[in-house]
Structure formats: structure tokens, C-alpha cells
C-alpha positions as a printed Julia matrix, in Angstrom:
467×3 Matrix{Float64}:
  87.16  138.91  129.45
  89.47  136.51  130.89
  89.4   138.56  134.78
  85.11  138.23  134.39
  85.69  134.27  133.44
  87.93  133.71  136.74
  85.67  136.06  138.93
  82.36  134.08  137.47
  84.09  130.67  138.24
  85.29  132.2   141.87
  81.55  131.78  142.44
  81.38  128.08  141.14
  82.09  125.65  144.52
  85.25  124.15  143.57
  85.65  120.64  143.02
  88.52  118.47  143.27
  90.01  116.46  140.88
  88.6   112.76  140.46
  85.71  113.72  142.66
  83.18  115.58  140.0
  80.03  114.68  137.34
  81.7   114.9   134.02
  79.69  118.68  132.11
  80.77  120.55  135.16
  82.99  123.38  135.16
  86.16  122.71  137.17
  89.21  124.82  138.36
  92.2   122.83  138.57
  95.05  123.79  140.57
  98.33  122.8   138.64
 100.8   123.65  141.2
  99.02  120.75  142.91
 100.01  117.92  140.58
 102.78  119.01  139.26
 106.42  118.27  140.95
 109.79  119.19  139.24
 107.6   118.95  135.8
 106.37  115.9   136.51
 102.14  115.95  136.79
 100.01  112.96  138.09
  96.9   111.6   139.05
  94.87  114.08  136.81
  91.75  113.03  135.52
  89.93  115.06  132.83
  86.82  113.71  130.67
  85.89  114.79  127.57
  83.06  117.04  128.7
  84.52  118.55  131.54
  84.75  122.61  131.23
  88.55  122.8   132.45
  90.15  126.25  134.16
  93.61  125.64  134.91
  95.48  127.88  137.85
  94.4   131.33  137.37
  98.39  132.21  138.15
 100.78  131.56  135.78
 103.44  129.18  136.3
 106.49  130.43  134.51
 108.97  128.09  136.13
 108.4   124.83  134.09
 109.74  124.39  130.53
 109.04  120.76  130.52
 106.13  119.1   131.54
 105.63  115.35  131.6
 101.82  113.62  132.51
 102.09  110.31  134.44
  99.1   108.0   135.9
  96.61  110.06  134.6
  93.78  110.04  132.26
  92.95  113.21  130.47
  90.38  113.06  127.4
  91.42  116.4   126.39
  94.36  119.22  126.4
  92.62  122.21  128.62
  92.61  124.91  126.42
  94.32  127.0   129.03
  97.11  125.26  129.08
  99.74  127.42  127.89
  98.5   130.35  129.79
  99.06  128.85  132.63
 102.6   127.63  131.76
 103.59  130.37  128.95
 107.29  129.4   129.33
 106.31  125.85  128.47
 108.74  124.33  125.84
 108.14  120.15  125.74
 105.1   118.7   126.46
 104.63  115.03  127.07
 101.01  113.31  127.07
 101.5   109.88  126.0
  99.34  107.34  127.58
  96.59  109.72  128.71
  93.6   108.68  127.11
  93.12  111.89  124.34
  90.35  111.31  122.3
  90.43  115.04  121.07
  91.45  118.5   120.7
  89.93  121.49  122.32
  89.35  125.06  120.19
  91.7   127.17  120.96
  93.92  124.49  122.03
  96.97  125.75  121.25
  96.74  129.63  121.77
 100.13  131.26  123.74
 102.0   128.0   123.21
 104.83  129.94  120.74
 107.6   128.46  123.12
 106.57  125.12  122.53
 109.36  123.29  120.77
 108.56  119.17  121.35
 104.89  117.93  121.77
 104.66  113.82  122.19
 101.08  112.89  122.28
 101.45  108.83  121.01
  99.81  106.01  122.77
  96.32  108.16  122.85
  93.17  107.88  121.21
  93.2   110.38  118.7
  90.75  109.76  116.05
  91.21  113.16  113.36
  93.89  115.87  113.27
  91.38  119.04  112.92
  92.04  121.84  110.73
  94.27  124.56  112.18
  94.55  123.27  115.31
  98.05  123.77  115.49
  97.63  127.79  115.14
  99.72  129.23  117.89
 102.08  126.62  118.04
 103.96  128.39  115.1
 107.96  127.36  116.29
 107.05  123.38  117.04
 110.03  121.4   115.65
 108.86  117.51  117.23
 105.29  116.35  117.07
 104.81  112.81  118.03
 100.94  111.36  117.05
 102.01  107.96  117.33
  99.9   104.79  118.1
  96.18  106.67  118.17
  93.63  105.93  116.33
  94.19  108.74  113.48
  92.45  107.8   110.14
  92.49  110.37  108.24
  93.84  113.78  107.69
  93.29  116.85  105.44
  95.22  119.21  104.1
  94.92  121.54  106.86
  95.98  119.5   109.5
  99.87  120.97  110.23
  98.99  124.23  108.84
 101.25  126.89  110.52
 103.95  124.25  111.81
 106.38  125.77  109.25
 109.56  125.08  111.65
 108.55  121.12  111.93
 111.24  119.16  111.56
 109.77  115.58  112.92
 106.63  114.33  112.69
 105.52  110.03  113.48
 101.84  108.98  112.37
 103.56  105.73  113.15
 100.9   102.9   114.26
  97.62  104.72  113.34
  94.87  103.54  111.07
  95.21  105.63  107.81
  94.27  104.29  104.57
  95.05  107.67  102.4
  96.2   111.15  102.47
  95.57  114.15  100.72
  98.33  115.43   97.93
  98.72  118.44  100.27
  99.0   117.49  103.8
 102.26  118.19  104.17
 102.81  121.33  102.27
 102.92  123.46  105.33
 106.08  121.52  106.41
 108.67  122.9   104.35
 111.76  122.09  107.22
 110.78  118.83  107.68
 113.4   116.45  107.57
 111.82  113.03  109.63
 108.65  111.93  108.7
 107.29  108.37  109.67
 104.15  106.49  108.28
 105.38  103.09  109.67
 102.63  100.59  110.42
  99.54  102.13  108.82
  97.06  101.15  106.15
  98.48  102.82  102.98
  98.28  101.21   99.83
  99.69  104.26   97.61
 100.7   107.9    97.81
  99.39  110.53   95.63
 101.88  111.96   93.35
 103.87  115.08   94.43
 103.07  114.73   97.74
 106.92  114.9    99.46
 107.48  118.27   96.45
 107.48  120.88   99.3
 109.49  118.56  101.76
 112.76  119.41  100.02
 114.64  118.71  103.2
 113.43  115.07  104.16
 116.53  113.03  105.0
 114.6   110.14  107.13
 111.8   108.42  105.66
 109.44  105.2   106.81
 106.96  103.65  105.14
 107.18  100.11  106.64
 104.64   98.0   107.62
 101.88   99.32  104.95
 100.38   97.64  102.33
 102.08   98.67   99.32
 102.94   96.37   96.48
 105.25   98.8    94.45
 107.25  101.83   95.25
 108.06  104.8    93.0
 111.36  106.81   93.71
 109.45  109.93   92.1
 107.93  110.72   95.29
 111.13  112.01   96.66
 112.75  113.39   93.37
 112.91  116.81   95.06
 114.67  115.32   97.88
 118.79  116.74   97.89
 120.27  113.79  100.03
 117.97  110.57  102.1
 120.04  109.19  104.51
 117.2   106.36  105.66
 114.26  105.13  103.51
 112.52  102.16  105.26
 110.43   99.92  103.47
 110.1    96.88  105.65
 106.84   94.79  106.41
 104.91   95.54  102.92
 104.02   92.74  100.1
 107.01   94.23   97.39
 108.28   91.69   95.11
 109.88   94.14   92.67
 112.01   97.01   93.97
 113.39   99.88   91.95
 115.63  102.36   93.54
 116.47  105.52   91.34
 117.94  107.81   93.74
 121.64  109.82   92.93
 122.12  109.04   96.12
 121.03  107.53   99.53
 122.9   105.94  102.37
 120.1   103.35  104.44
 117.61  101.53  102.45
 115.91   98.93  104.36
 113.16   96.49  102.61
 113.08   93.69  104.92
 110.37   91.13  105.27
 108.71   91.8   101.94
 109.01   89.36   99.07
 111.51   91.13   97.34
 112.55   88.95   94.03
 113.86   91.42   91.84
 116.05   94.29   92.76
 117.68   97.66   90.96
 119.48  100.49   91.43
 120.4   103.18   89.69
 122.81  105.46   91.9
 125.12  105.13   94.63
 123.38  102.77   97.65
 125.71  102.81  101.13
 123.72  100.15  103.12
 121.02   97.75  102.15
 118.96   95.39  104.54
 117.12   92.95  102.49
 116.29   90.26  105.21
 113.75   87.6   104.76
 112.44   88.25  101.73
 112.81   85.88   97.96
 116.17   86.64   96.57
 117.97   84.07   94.83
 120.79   85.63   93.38
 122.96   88.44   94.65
 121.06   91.54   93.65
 123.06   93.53   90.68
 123.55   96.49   91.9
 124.86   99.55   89.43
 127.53  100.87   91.85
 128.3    97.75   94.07
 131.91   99.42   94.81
 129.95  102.05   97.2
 127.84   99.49   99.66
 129.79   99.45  102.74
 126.37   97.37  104.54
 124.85   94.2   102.69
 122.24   91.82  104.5
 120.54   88.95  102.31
 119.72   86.71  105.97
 116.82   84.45  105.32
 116.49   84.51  101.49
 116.78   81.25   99.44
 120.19   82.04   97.76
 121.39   78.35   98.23
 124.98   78.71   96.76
 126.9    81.43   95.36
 128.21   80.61   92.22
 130.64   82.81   90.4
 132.34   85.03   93.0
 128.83   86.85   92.72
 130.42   89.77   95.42
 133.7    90.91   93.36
 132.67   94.16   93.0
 131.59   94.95   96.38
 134.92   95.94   97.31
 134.2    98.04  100.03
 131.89   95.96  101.89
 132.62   96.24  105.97
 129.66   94.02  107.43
 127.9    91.3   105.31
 125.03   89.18  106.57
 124.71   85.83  104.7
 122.56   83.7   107.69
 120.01   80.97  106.65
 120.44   81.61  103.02
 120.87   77.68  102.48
 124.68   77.8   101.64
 125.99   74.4   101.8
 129.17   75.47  100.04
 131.45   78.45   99.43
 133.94   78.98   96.75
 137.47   79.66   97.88
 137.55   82.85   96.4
 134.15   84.46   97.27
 135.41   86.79   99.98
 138.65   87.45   97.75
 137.82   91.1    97.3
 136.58   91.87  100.81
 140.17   92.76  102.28
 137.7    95.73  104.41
 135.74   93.31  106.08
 134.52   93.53  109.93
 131.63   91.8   110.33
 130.75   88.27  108.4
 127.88   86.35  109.31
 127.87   82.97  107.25
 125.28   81.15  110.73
 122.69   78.95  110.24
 123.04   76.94  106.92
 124.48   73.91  105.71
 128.39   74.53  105.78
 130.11   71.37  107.07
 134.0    71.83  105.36
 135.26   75.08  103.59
 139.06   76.11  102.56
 140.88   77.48  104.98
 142.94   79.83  102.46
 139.55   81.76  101.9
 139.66   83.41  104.64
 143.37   85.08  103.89
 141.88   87.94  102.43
 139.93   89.11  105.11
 142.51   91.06  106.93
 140.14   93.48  109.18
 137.58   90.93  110.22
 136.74   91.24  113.85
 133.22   89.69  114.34
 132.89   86.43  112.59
 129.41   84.5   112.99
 128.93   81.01  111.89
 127.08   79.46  114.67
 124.89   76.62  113.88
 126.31   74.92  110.9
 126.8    71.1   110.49
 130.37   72.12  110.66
 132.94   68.88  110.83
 134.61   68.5   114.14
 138.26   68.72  112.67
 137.64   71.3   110.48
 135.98   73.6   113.01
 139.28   72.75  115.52
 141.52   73.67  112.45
 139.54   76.96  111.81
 139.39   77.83  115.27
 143.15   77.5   116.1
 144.6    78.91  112.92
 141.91   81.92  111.85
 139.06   82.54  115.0
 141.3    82.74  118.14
 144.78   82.88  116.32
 143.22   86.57  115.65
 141.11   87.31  118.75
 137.88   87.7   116.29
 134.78   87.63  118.37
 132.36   85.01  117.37
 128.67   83.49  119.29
 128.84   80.23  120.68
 126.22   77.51  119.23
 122.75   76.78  121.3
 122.5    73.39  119.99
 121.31   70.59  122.65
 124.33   67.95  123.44
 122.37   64.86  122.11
 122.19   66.22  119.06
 125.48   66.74  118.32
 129.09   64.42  118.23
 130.49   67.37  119.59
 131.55   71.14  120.87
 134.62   72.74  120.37
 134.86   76.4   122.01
 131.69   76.17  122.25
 130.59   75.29  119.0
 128.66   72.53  117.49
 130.02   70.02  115.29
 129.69   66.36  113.99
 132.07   64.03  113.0
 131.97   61.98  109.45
 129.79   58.96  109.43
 133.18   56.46  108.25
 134.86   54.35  110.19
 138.43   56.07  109.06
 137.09   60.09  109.67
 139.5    62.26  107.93
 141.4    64.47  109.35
 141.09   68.41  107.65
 144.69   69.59  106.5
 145.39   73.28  105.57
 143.64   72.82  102.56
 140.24   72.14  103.87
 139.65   68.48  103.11
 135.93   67.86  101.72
 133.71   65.76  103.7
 132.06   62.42  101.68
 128.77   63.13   99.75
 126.74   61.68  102.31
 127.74   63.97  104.62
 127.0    66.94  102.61
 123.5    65.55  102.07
 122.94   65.03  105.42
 123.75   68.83  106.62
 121.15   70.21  103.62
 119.0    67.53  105.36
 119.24   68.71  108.67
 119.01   72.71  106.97
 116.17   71.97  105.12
 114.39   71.08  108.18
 115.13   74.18  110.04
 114.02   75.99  106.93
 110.67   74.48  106.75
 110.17   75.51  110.28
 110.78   78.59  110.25
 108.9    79.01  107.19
 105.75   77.84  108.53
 106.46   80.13  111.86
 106.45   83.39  109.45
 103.45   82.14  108.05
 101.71   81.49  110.83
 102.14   85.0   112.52
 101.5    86.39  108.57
  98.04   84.66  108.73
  98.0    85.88  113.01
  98.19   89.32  111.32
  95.44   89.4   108.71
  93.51   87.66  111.46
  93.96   90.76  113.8
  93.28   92.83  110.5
  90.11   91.27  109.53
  89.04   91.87  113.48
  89.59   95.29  113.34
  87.9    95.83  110.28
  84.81   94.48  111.99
């Protein structure tokens, strides 16, 4: 059958590529695009009837599309390069898949097809394709799938619908994909999941569901799940989050408006950015975060040596969380220390002994304070360079500060007699204080109304869409 379809189109006029009335039938000569696996300048539509090089190439393992626009995967494809093992099509134009389309492509391994527009995953289309281990459908214009959509990809082990359009899937659209170990849903329109959806997935270690619209999260969705080293639930509308895992090593939940959080199990690193904490979050087995960032919540002051039992902490993140003060003995427990980043807030004065315990420190942040200018000398001499510890120098315009030392920012107190800051840390007057929350207040409010604005810039864009 195949011999009598080349001899039949040996009697078609050939037409080259780019040059031809879309419904024709057109041969296309590979070897002609193609250089060291690189193809270009290709242009297929949608209705073209495509017949690839009528000798195989077995040569080419990787094949990579540039400049070109190509509505649709001939469905010859992997005859024509049998040997054929990762496939890249991103930024080609698919709109849509072509029966057979993936016939003879068992040595196909990694298969990127994102920045397309692919509106549906068909059923089965993947039959062929039976040792793929990387499928990338990311940014198209997928909406929804079925629960036929991966079947026979039983060696998957990554798959991104990142940056699509979906709004729900079916309770068993993944049960085909029992070695799948990546999955990400980042950036779609998913409000819940059905329940038991993840069951088959037993080996899913990397997880993201940022950037949807859900409001609560259950852990139950991955209760079959042996170990999940990264869970990501970034950019949804949280305010509540609940973590029952035995164990999990990255959990990241950043701008959300996270008020409440709890765990129950053992939590290595957790990025809670810009959301509405104000208290350190209890967490069940503090001793076992190594990773802690609360930047841009509204903790204000931490009262009680609220990090004692994070005793294994290496990198904490405490910028523009509105401290204007610390206690001497907050970082008394943190003797494993690397990174501390205590920027942007109100700190004018602190205690110099506070920072004895924190023996490993080697990157120390705390840029654009309203620090006092002989305090920030005395820290700088006896703690910052005394130790080599790297740190950022401020970005702070020179009329709006008394001064810089090494490069950072400071002010001097508004008396007549300033005070100079001994080894104990001398406090600065109450006016002074007032006057850095002041000034921090301010840069609050601004950047409050700048994640509102692009909040409201995004439900704009949504509403748009929708239309």
C-alpha cells in the first residue's frame, strides 16, 4: 500500500514548499531542510496532504524545527526518521494532530510541543509512542482533556500542561501514567481536582499547581504518594493552608493570602512570600526546616523568640515584614545559619551581641533599612567585614539620605548631641524610631497598591479572554 501511495504521488507535479494552495497533496523533501537536526523554513497548513521523503533518514535522533510554521505533525513523520528519539516543535503554529500521528515513533523518548496552538489532546493519539518519557504541551490553548488522552504512555515520567486554558479534568486522565514522577498544571484555570485523581501516580515526586484558582488544598490527593520532593502552590487565592504529608522537602505557597498555616509531618523548605502572615507559622516539626521565607507578610515584630525551635534553619528570609525591632536573642538558636535577609523594614539600632550566635553566616542582607549611621559603622567593622560575609549594597538616592557607609544607607539622629552606638547597641530616641516606621510604612503602601494594580491587570486580561 505504501509503494502504490509513493508511485500515485510520483505522478502528482511536485510542489515546493511555501509555494502551494493549501488541500493539495505535497511531497516534501526532508533532507532539504534539515541540517545537523536542525529543520527550517517549513511551512505546512492544516489542510495540506503531507508525504515526507519517500527514503528514510536513519541518521538523525534529534530533530529540532526553527522559523517555521507547521499546523500539523505529517503523519509520516517517523517513517521517515524511524531512529528519531527527541522531537522539538515549539513555536510552530500546531493547531492539531493528524490520525495516525504517531505510528513507528517507538524510539521516541522526549517530545516538546509548547508555545503551539493546541486546542484538545485526542483520544489515543499517543498509540505508537509507547516508550515516551518527556512530553511538553505547554503554553497552547488545551482546554480540556479526557481520560484517554495519554493512554499507552506507560513509561512517562514528565508531563507540563503548564499555561493552557483548562478549567477541569477527568478523575482518570492520568491513570495510564503509572511512572510519572513530574507533572505540572501551573497557570491554568482549575478551581478543584476530583478526588483520587494522583491514586495511580504512586511515583510523583514534583508537583505544580500554581497560578490556578483554588481557594483550598487537600493533602488527600497525594496520599498514595511515597516521598514529594516539590509541591508548588504559588499564585492561587489560599488563605488557609493545611499540609498533612509524613514527609516532603519544597513546599512553595507564595503570593496567595495565606493567614493560617499547619503541618503535620516533617517540612524541609517553605516559601511563603507575600502573602498575610502575622505570626511565625507553628509548625509541628520546626527542628527539620532547613529553608524559611516569610518576605512581604505583615509580621511587624517578633515577639517571644518566635524561631527557637527552628534549630536547623540555614537560610531565612525576613524582608519587608515591617520589623522595626529585634530582640537580642531571636537568632539565639540559629548557630547553622548561612543566609539572613532582615532588608527592607524599619530597623534603625539593634544589639550587636545578637549576632554572636550566628557562627556560619556568610550572606547577610539588610539593605534598605533606616539604619543609624554609627550603628551601621559599628556593625560593619566588628560583624560584616570583620568576617568577610557578603552583603548588597543599598540603591537609595544621596538626597535622601545623611549618609553611606560601604555602601549602605544610613541617617543620623535628629539631636543636636547624636549618640554614639557602643558594643551594646545604644537605642536611638523615640522619634527616631517613629520616623523609620514612617518612612516603612510608605514603601509598604506602595508596593501594596503595585500588587494590586497588576492583581486587577490580571482579572482584566481574564475577563478579555473570557470574551
Amino acid at each position: 500500500m505504501g509503494m502504490q501511495l509513493f508511485i500515485w504521488i510520483g505522478l502528482v507535479a511536485i510542489i515546493r514548499i511555501g509555494s502551494v494552495q493549501s488541500g493539495q497533496v505535497r511531497r516534501i523533501w526532508m533532507q532539504d531542510h534539515c541540517r545537523d537536526g536542525v529543520c527550517g523554513d517549513i511551512l505546512i497548513d492544516r489542510t495540506d496532504y503531507v508525504i515526507m521523503s519517500q527514503i528514510a533518514v536513519e541518521k538523525h535522533t534529534i530533530l529540532t524545527f526553527v522559523n517555521s510554521s507547521i499546523a500539523k505533525i505529517p503523519h509520516l513523520m517517523f517513517d521517515t526518521f524511524p531512529n528519531l528519539q527527541i522531537l522539538r516543535m515549539e513555536n510552530c503554529s500546531l493547531e492539531t494532530f493528524e490520525r495516525p500521528q504517531f505510528e513507528g515513533a517507538s524510539n521516541l523518548m522526549n517530545l516538546f510541543l509548547g508555545y503551539n496552538r493546541l486546542k484538545e489532546i485526542p483520544q489515543n493519539i499517543f498509540l505508537g509512542a509507547d516508550n515516551l518519557e518527556v512530553l511538553m504541551l505547554n503554553n497552547n490553548e488545551l482546554q480540556t482533556l479526557n481520560n484517554n488522552s495519554f493512554q499507552s504512555l506507560k513509561e512517562l515520567k514528565q508531563l507540563s500542561l503548564d499555561s493552557n486554558k483548562i478549567e477541569s479534568l477527568p478523575s482518570g486522565v492520568f491513570l495510564p501514567l503509572q511512572k510519572l514522577m513530574d507533572i505540572n498544571l501551573a497557570r491554568n484555570r482549575l478551581v478543584s481536582l476530583a478526588r483520587g485523581i494522583f491514586d495511580m501516580n504512586v511515583n510523583l515526586t514534583r508537583i505544580s499547581l500554581a497560578g490556578n484558582r483554588f481557594k483550598s488544598f487537600k493533602s488527600e490527593l497525594f496520599q498514595f504518594q511515597r516521598r514529594i520532593a516539590f509541591l508548588d502552590l504559588s499564585d492561587n487565592v489560599l488563605q488557609e493552608l493545611i499540609l498533612e504529608f509524613p514527609s516532603i522537602d519544597i513546599v512553595a505557597a507564595n503570593n496567595c493570602d495565606i493567614r493560617k498555616l499547619i503541618t503535620n509531618g516533617i517540612v524541609r523548605e517553605l516559601e511563603l512570600r507575600n502573602n498575610s502572615l502575622r505570626d511565625i507559622p507553628h509548625i509541628s516539626n520546626a527542628p527539620n526546616v532547613t529553608v524559611l521565607d516569610l518576605s512581604h507578610n505583615p509580621l511587624g515584630s517578633l515577639q517571644g523568640n518566635p524561631l527557637r525551635r527552628f534549630t536547623e534553619l540555614v537560610r531565612l528570609n525576613l524582608s519587608s515584614t515591617g520589623l522595626h525591632d529585634l530582640d537580642e536573642s531571636v537568632f539565639k538558636k540559629q548557630s547553622r545559619l548561612k543566609s539572613l535577609d532582615i532588608s527592607s523594614n524599619s530597623l534603625f539600632t539593634l544589639k550587636i551581641t545578637m549576632f554572636d550566635h550566628l557562627k556560619e553566616l556568610q550572606y547577610f542582607y539588610f539593605q534598605q533599612n533606616n539604619w543609624n549611621c554609627d550603628f551601621l559603622q559599628l556593625i560593619m567593622t566588628s560583624f560584616v567585614k570583620r568576617r568577610d560575609i557578603t552583603f548588597i549594597e543599598d540603591s537609595i538616592s544621596p538626597e535622601f539620605v545623611d549618609d553611606y557607609i560601604d555602601g549602605m544607607a544610613c541617617w543620623y539622629e535628629n539631636t543636636k548631641s547624636s549618640k554614639k552606638c557602643d558594643a551594646s547597641g545604644t537605642r536611638l530616641t523615640d522619634a527616631a524610631m517613629e520616623l523609620a516606621i514612617v518612612r516603612n510604612d510608605i514603601d509598604r503602601m506602595m508596593e501594596a497598591m503595585d500588587r494590586k494594580f497588576i492583581k486587577l491587570f490580571q482579572i482584566l486580561e481574564d475577563i478579555k479572554l473570557r470574551l
